[in-house]
Amino acid sequence: MSAEHAGSRHLEIGVDGTSRDLLAADGLRLGLVDTADEAAFAAWTEAESRGFHSAAGTTEHVEQRRGYARVRRTTGVWDDSEANPLTPVATTQVWPAELTVPGHRSLPAWAISGVTVAPTHRRRGIARAVIEAELRTAAALDLPLAMLTVSESTIYGRFGFAPSAMACDLTVDTRRARWIGPVAGGRVQFVSPQQLRVGGHEIVERVRLATPGQIAYDGILWDRQLGLMVGDEEAKTLRCVRYDDESGMAQGFAIFRVKENAGDFTNHHLTLLHLVSATADAYAGLWRFLVQMDLVSTITAHLRPPDEPLRWMIADHRAVGVTEFDHLWTRILDVKAALEARTYATPGRIVVGVADPLGAAAGLHTEGAWVLEVDSTGSAVVTAVGEPVDVSMSINELSAIHLGGVSPLVLAQAGRVTGDATTLEAMFRSPVAPWLSIWF
Ligand SMILES: CC(C)(COP(=O)(O)OP(=O)(O)OC[C@H]1O[C@@H](n2cnc3c(N)ncnc32)[C@H](O)[C@@H]1OP(=O)(O)O)[C@@H](O)C(=O)NCCC(=O)NCCS
C-alpha cells in the first residue's frame, strides 16, 4: 500500500500550538490550507512557486496539483498586513510515507516538502517555527522519523537532520564505454508514459524494499517523472522504454531524453532521468540499450545509486565520471521505534548515548542512553537504560548511520562519534548502499 494513502489522521490534526503562538507574537498566522478551497490552494501554490523562484502554474496546472494535494497536509503562514493577504509568506507540505530500512523492511516516516519563506520575511525564525511544528506534529502522530530532500545542505542540521542516503550524478562517455557486461535475453521496447503509468509503478513498488532509503510514492511524484503534469513543455521530449524478460514479464524501465547537437549529429546528449530494474537482467538490458544508442556521445544520469554496477560492465572504467552528493536527509524522532524497525549485520549489545537539543520538550523520544540488543537473526530490541554508554553522539549522527550507508568509523574520525564506533560499524553497515531515486 502506498503510504500516501495511509489514513488521514495527518490531515485532521490541528496546527502545533507552540509555533502558532510564537508566530502570532510576531503578527503572523500559522494555519492549514483547505485544499477543497480553490482560491486558497492557488494562493498557496503561488507562494510555493515564488519561494523556489519557479514559474507560477496555469489554472489547469494548479487544479491538477490540488487533486494530488488532497492526501497531503498543506500548511501556510500568513501576514494579514500584506498587500495580498491571501498569499502565505511561508509554505510547507507533509505526508506520511514508508521509508525502506535495512532488512527489506520499512517504517512510516514524515515526508516534509515545499518548505519556503518569502524573501520579504526571511531570517526572522519563520522556517524554524514551521519545521519544529512539523517535528512535534510527527511525534504527536507517533511517526518515528522525519525526512526530506534539500535545496541547500546548510539548513537542516540544526533541526537534527543528517544526510543518510547519498546519490550520484554520472557522466558516461559512450565512445569509451564499450559494453563488456552480460547480454540480457529479454527485450527492450518503447512504451508511452501512459503505458508506464500503472505497469512502471508496479515495478517501482516491487523493488522498493530492496534498497534502504527508497520511499513509497505515487501521485504527483510519479506523474511528474512521466511528464504527465499539465503544461510540462519538456515532457514532449521524454522517451520511455520497458524491459520485458524472456517470459514477457516487465522487469524494468528507463525514462530519458536525447538533445540533438545541431552542429554535429554524432554528438547528441542523452539525459537519463530514471532507470528502475527488478532483475540484474533488466539492469544490464536497459543500460546496454542506452550506452549503445547511435548518435549519442554523452549520457548524463541524475540521482543514481552510490554502488552503481555500470562501471564494471564497460571496457573503460574512466568512461564514467561520478559526482556524489548528499540526497536524503533523515531525522530520528523515536530512537526505539527507528532502531527496532531495521535489521543488523551482526548480533551484539551496545549502549548508545544520544543528545538531542530539541528532545523531550518537543515530545521526541530521543535523548538518553539506549541499549541495542541484536539477536542472531539480526532483529533488535531497544530499551532506555541508566547504564554508562559505550558510544555517544547527537541525534544527527544516529540519523546519519541509521540506514547503514554512513560509516560510524568515519564519523568517529571526524570527531562526531565518541567511544566504540567499531562495534557500531559492524552492526549498522548495510550490504546495499542506501539510495533514494527521486526528489520529493
Ligand atoms: C531556507 C528558508 C526556508 C529559510 O527560512 P527563514 O525563515 O529565513 O529561516 P529562519 O529565519 O527560521 O532560520 C532558522 C535558522 O536557519 C538558518 N538558515 C536559514 N536559512 C539558511 C540557509 N539557506 N543556509 C544556512 N542557514 C540558514 C538561520 O540563520 C537560522 O539560524 P539560527 O537559528 O542558528 O540563528 C528560506 O530562506 C527559503 O525559502 N529559501 C528558498 C527556498 C528553499 O531553499 N527552501 C528549502 C527547501 S529544502
XYZ file of C-alpha atoms and ligand atoms in Angstrom:
488
model
C 0.000 0.000 0.000
C 1.252 3.451 -0.763
C 1.853 5.345 2.437
C 0.450 8.480 0.805
C -2.885 6.802 1.398
C -2.136 5.519 4.890
C -5.068 7.079 6.627
C -5.988 10.688 7.144
C -5.039 11.486 10.739
C -2.278 13.749 9.462
C -4.888 15.829 7.617
C -7.138 16.206 10.628
C -4.739 17.082 13.455
C -4.622 20.851 14.129
C -1.564 23.090 13.812
C 1.095 22.934 16.503
C 0.188 25.315 19.338
C 3.737 26.274 20.316
C 4.649 27.532 16.847
C 1.209 29.065 16.307
C 1.654 31.201 19.460
C 5.258 32.065 18.617
C 4.332 33.284 15.150
C 1.239 35.101 16.448
C 3.515 37.131 18.746
C 5.256 38.287 15.539
C 1.946 39.247 13.870
C 1.821 36.070 11.754
C -0.802 33.348 11.434
C 0.060 29.643 11.112
C -2.709 27.558 9.606
C -3.750 24.652 7.419
C -4.821 25.167 3.828
C -8.179 23.689 2.921
C -7.351 22.034 -0.400
C -11.056 22.000 -1.264
C -10.828 25.803 -1.443
C -9.610 26.581 -4.975
C -8.577 30.184 -4.264
C -6.740 29.314 -1.038
C -4.833 26.487 -2.708
C -3.988 28.648 -5.751
C -2.560 31.315 -3.424
C -0.548 28.687 -1.540
C 0.835 27.297 -4.833
C 1.742 30.805 -5.953
C 3.706 31.328 -2.710
C 5.483 27.985 -3.027
C 6.479 28.606 -6.676
C 7.705 32.081 -5.768
C 9.683 30.651 -2.843
C 11.566 28.303 -5.194
C 11.856 31.009 -7.900
C 9.904 28.864 -10.344
C 7.185 29.934 -12.766
C 3.648 30.272 -11.471
C 1.447 27.444 -12.746
C -1.524 27.889 -15.056
C -5.031 27.416 -13.635
C -5.102 23.872 -15.095
C -1.740 23.048 -13.527
C -2.833 24.353 -10.106
C -6.061 22.358 -10.361
C -4.068 19.212 -11.177
C -1.839 19.825 -8.150
C -4.865 20.414 -5.963
C -6.039 16.890 -6.816
C -2.769 15.384 -5.584
C -2.681 17.668 -2.522
C -5.820 16.145 -1.018
C -3.700 13.494 0.707
C -1.097 15.964 1.969
C -1.096 18.230 4.975
C -0.644 21.676 3.432
C 0.399 24.467 5.769
C 0.927 28.188 5.393
C 1.937 31.218 7.419
C 0.065 34.406 6.606
C 0.899 38.036 7.234
C -2.502 39.732 7.231
C -0.873 43.147 6.805
C 0.438 42.179 3.327
C -0.893 43.765 0.109
C -2.040 40.239 -0.919
C -3.048 38.741 2.415
C -4.416 35.513 0.875
C -0.929 34.558 -0.332
C 1.044 32.958 2.500
C 4.545 34.160 3.365
C 5.625 30.610 4.187
C 4.606 27.184 2.918
C 5.122 23.523 3.648
C 3.546 20.223 2.684
C 3.890 16.982 4.635
C 2.593 13.429 4.497
C 3.447 10.004 5.929
C 5.385 7.744 3.548
C 7.006 4.368 4.060
C 10.818 4.577 4.146
C 12.847 1.433 3.448
C 15.382 0.451 6.117
C 17.936 -2.398 6.034
C 16.453 -5.903 6.101
C 13.710 -5.496 3.461
C 11.620 -3.586 5.960
C 10.116 -0.122 6.099
C 8.912 2.356 8.676
C 6.356 5.154 8.427
C 8.173 8.467 8.043
C 7.088 12.090 7.894
C 7.973 13.433 4.435
C 8.464 17.205 4.517
C 8.356 19.136 1.272
C 7.666 22.582 -0.139
C 9.388 24.490 2.690
C 9.601 28.131 1.647
C 9.665 31.505 3.339
C 9.105 34.636 1.237
C 12.322 36.647 0.704
C 10.474 39.586 2.302
C 10.145 37.604 5.565
C 13.419 35.673 5.672
C 15.611 35.168 8.753
C 13.145 36.062 11.433
C 12.569 32.489 12.565
C 9.578 31.517 10.403
C 11.176 28.392 8.911
C 12.330 27.320 12.356
C 8.795 27.691 13.706
C 7.334 25.760 10.753
C 9.868 22.904 10.811
C 9.778 22.469 14.573
C 5.976 22.449 14.315
C 6.202 19.625 11.775
C 8.544 17.623 14.021
C 6.232 17.990 17.018
C 3.236 17.072 14.838
C 5.050 13.966 13.592
C 5.777 12.984 17.189
C 2.113 13.510 18.081
C 1.250 11.141 15.217
C 3.759 8.548 16.563
C 5.916 8.736 13.452
C 9.461 7.647 14.346
C 11.339 9.649 11.719
C 11.133 12.764 9.539
C 12.760 13.062 6.129
C 13.346 15.491 3.294
C 15.383 16.197 0.197
C 17.042 19.577 0.464
C 17.790 22.626 -1.682
C 20.812 23.523 0.470
C 22.725 21.261 2.814
C 23.249 24.094 5.313
C 19.687 24.397 6.568
C 18.540 21.238 8.344
C 21.418 20.058 10.541
C 20.297 22.490 13.239
C 16.971 20.665 13.428
C 18.639 17.263 13.987
C 18.616 16.067 10.359
C 21.614 14.485 8.655
C 22.292 13.020 5.225
C 21.741 9.256 5.417
C 21.485 8.287 1.747
C 23.798 9.653 -0.913
C 23.212 9.809 -4.646
C 25.470 10.222 -7.671
C 25.357 12.075 -10.950
C 27.079 10.118 -13.716
C 28.584 11.292 -16.977
C 29.206 8.479 -19.443
C 31.445 8.919 -22.477
C 29.708 6.338 -24.666
C 32.580 6.200 -27.174
C 34.822 4.799 -24.456
C 32.135 2.751 -22.713
C 32.330 -0.434 -24.829
C 29.878 -2.924 -23.373
C 31.508 -5.973 -21.777
C 28.635 -6.804 -19.405
C 26.041 -9.553 -19.737
C 23.802 -9.526 -22.789
C 20.269 -9.752 -21.472
C 17.961 -12.267 -23.074
C 14.806 -10.173 -22.850
C 13.569 -7.315 -24.958
C 13.687 -3.510 -24.725
C 10.767 -1.709 -26.314
C 9.432 1.833 -26.463
C 6.277 2.485 -24.450
C 4.246 5.623 -23.848
C 4.272 7.361 -20.439
C 0.612 6.368 -20.123
C 1.555 2.706 -20.662
C 4.219 3.013 -17.980
C 1.935 4.747 -15.509
C 0.489 1.557 -13.997
C 2.982 -1.122 -15.050
C 6.035 1.019 -14.251
C 4.711 1.899 -10.840
C 4.163 -1.772 -10.148
C 7.918 -2.311 -10.771
C 8.831 0.655 -8.524
C 6.773 -0.915 -5.735
C 8.230 -4.380 -6.368
C 11.815 -3.187 -5.811
C 11.156 -0.615 -3.089
C 12.125 -2.797 -0.119
C 15.390 -3.945 -1.731
C 17.167 -0.623 -1.126
C 17.235 1.300 2.157
C 16.413 4.953 1.570
C 13.706 4.403 -1.055
C 10.278 5.753 -0.200
C 6.774 4.730 -1.229
C 5.411 7.286 -3.639
C 2.768 7.818 -6.260
C 0.580 10.795 -7.182
C 2.455 13.900 -8.242
C 5.900 12.373 -7.590
C 5.259 9.595 -10.110
C 3.270 11.546 -12.712
C 5.934 14.276 -12.718
C 8.553 11.724 -13.716
C 6.396 10.512 -16.558
C 5.941 14.060 -17.851
C 2.213 13.908 -17.148
C 1.929 17.308 -15.450
C -0.233 19.815 -17.313
C 1.879 22.357 -19.205
C 5.156 20.423 -18.857
C 6.752 21.558 -22.129
C 9.872 19.455 -21.572
C 7.700 16.331 -21.398
C 7.380 16.358 -25.186
C 10.999 15.234 -25.464
C 10.719 12.339 -22.984
C 11.164 8.767 -24.204
C 10.249 5.678 -22.202
C 11.482 2.135 -22.725
C 10.492 -1.009 -20.875
C 12.482 -4.191 -20.429
C 10.498 -7.446 -20.618
C 12.239 -10.684 -19.637
C 12.269 -13.804 -21.782
C 8.907 -14.876 -20.397
C 7.451 -11.479 -21.374
C 7.225 -10.078 -17.853
C 8.038 -6.361 -17.430
C 11.113 -6.116 -15.190
C 12.365 -2.561 -15.625
C 12.103 0.746 -17.447
C 14.081 3.846 -18.323
C 12.904 7.423 -18.903
C 15.256 9.655 -20.868
C 15.560 12.417 -23.410
C 18.028 12.984 -26.217
C 19.090 16.511 -27.106
C 20.425 16.851 -30.582
C 23.685 18.581 -31.281
C 22.776 20.568 -34.385
C 26.459 21.250 -35.173
C 27.464 17.587 -35.043
C 24.871 14.886 -35.435
C 27.158 12.250 -33.931
C 27.432 14.101 -30.638
C 23.908 14.080 -29.240
C 23.412 14.151 -25.485
C 21.227 11.677 -23.633
C 19.871 12.579 -20.199
C 18.727 9.601 -18.162
C 16.033 10.711 -15.737
C 15.022 7.414 -14.221
C 16.050 3.772 -14.548
C 14.425 1.126 -12.393
C 15.137 -2.591 -12.644
C 13.757 -5.527 -10.706
C 16.360 -8.013 -12.006
C 20.055 -7.970 -12.934
C 18.964 -8.895 -16.454
C 16.745 -5.818 -16.741
C 19.532 -3.602 -15.391
C 22.023 -4.889 -17.984
C 19.478 -4.807 -20.807
C 18.478 -1.199 -20.176
C 21.984 0.190 -19.639
C 23.329 -1.613 -22.716
C 20.489 -0.142 -24.761
C 21.370 3.368 -23.551
C 25.145 3.077 -23.847
C 24.888 1.773 -27.424
C 22.468 4.461 -28.637
C 23.515 5.687 -32.081
C 24.346 9.399 -32.485
C 24.799 9.831 -28.733
C 28.277 10.514 -27.356
C 27.439 11.524 -23.776
C 24.966 10.281 -21.213
C 24.314 12.166 -18.040
C 22.357 10.310 -15.408
C 20.963 12.103 -12.384
C 20.308 10.602 -8.929
C 21.965 7.242 -9.433
C 22.984 4.933 -6.560
C 26.432 5.160 -4.943
C 27.082 1.485 -5.776
C 26.145 1.586 -9.480
C 27.362 -1.657 -11.173
C 27.630 0.038 -14.611
C 31.356 0.784 -14.254
C 32.038 -2.963 -14.134
C 30.046 -3.590 -17.314
C 32.066 -1.404 -19.684
C 35.589 -1.756 -21.034
C 36.918 1.577 -19.744
C 36.309 2.351 -16.078
C 37.129 6.024 -16.650
C 34.395 6.383 -19.248
C 32.119 7.090 -16.277
C 32.570 10.259 -14.230
C 30.878 10.221 -10.828
C 29.850 13.112 -8.598
C 28.462 12.071 -5.242
C 26.242 14.298 -3.100
C 24.011 14.124 -0.030
C 20.446 13.432 -1.062
C 18.060 12.020 1.556
C 18.164 13.753 4.943
C 16.528 11.980 7.857
C 15.853 12.825 11.494
C 15.003 10.210 14.084
C 12.119 11.248 16.359
C 11.777 7.982 18.289
C 15.030 6.071 18.845
C 13.414 2.800 19.954
C 10.963 2.610 17.042
C 13.508 3.736 14.437
C 16.277 1.350 15.520
C 13.953 -1.625 16.023
C 12.483 -1.145 12.540
C 15.645 -2.340 10.752
C 17.816 -5.444 10.959
C 21.547 -5.511 11.734
C 24.558 -7.212 10.163
C 25.880 -8.836 13.336
C 24.391 -9.827 16.693
C 25.594 -7.932 19.748
C 24.826 -5.487 22.505
C 25.814 -1.829 22.728
C 24.688 1.122 24.832
C 24.328 4.268 22.747
C 24.158 7.716 24.327
C 22.128 10.235 22.322
C 21.945 14.023 22.743
C 19.091 15.993 21.201
C 18.670 19.750 21.790
C 15.022 19.542 20.677
C 14.404 16.375 22.688
C 11.736 15.594 25.249
C 10.359 19.153 25.364
C 9.174 18.617 21.791
C 7.681 15.211 22.613
C 10.577 13.334 20.990
C 11.834 10.024 22.410
C 15.467 10.523 21.539
C 17.649 11.744 24.385
C 19.377 9.431 26.836
C 21.105 6.043 26.932
C 19.666 3.267 24.772
C 20.716 -0.358 24.832
C 20.566 -2.018 21.424
C 20.445 -5.809 21.651
C 20.601 -7.662 18.354
C 19.829 -11.392 18.178
C 21.223 -13.992 15.796
C 18.533 -13.214 13.186
C 19.579 -9.536 13.083
C 16.419 -8.268 14.806
C 16.855 -5.718 17.590
C 15.279 -4.799 20.883
C 15.994 -1.262 22.068
C 15.433 -0.150 25.665
C 16.114 3.070 27.548
C 18.658 2.364 30.315
C 20.523 4.183 33.053
C 23.820 2.428 32.268
C 27.099 4.061 31.240
C 27.256 4.347 27.447
C 29.684 2.538 25.106
C 29.382 5.132 22.376
C 27.825 8.582 22.185
C 26.670 11.006 19.546
C 23.947 13.529 18.809
C 20.690 12.680 17.073
C 22.228 13.887 13.789
C 24.894 11.163 13.729
C 22.444 8.472 14.814
C 20.140 9.554 11.981
C 23.074 9.506 9.539
C 24.118 5.917 10.348
C 20.567 4.564 10.723
C 20.153 3.487 7.087
C 23.520 1.750 7.077
C 25.338 3.860 4.490
C 27.272 6.366 6.599
C 30.202 4.809 8.452
C 30.340 5.261 12.256
C 34.130 4.899 11.974
C 34.289 7.847 9.597
C 32.101 9.894 11.955
C 34.411 8.916 14.826
C 37.391 10.114 12.770
C 35.510 13.348 12.171
C 35.088 13.742 15.929
C 31.313 13.356 15.732
C 31.037 9.939 17.414
C 32.959 9.083 20.572
C 33.531 5.613 22.030
C 33.135 2.177 20.476
C 32.490 3.040 16.814
C 33.969 -0.302 15.691
C 31.088 -2.324 17.139
C 28.579 0.113 15.681
C 30.250 -0.170 12.293
C 29.942 -3.970 12.309
C 26.303 -3.851 13.379
C 24.933 -0.931 11.335
C 26.525 -1.379 7.886
C 24.021 -2.313 5.167
C 25.145 -4.631 2.343
C 23.078 -2.482 -0.038
C 24.060 1.195 -0.052
C 21.078 3.365 0.866
C 19.752 5.335 -2.064
C 16.694 7.418 -2.904
C 15.960 7.716 -6.628
C 13.617 10.736 -6.573
C 13.295 14.262 -5.227
C 10.265 14.995 -3.088
C 15.568 28.267 3.611
C 14.424 29.127 4.107
C 13.143 28.285 4.173
C 14.793 29.658 5.480
O 13.699 30.415 6.003
P 13.900 31.509 7.153
O 12.550 31.807 7.704
O 14.707 32.622 6.639
O 14.747 30.701 8.237
P 14.817 31.051 9.802
O 14.823 32.515 9.987
O 13.758 30.303 10.529
O 16.207 30.444 10.159
C 16.406 29.448 11.132
C 17.876 29.186 11.219
O 18.343 28.639 9.976
C 19.373 29.476 9.448
N 19.189 29.436 7.986
C 18.061 29.725 7.332
N 18.245 29.557 6.013
C 19.523 29.165 5.854
C 20.299 28.837 4.719
N 19.784 28.916 3.497
N 21.581 28.469 4.911
C 22.088 28.417 6.162
N 21.393 28.706 7.281
C 20.125 29.085 7.116
C 19.164 30.803 10.054
O 20.349 31.554 10.047
C 18.709 30.429 11.440
O 19.829 30.001 12.168
P 19.875 30.135 13.777
O 18.557 29.647 14.301
O 21.023 29.275 14.144
O 20.063 31.583 14.028
C 14.166 30.322 3.144
O 15.336 31.080 3.039
C 13.734 29.919 1.762
O 12.542 29.842 1.476
N 14.689 29.661 0.831
C 14.370 29.338 -0.555
C 13.609 28.018 -0.701
C 14.381 26.881 -0.073
O 15.530 26.640 -0.356
N 13.675 26.099 0.785
C 14.232 24.931 1.432
C 13.762 23.743 0.680
S 14.504 22.246 1.209
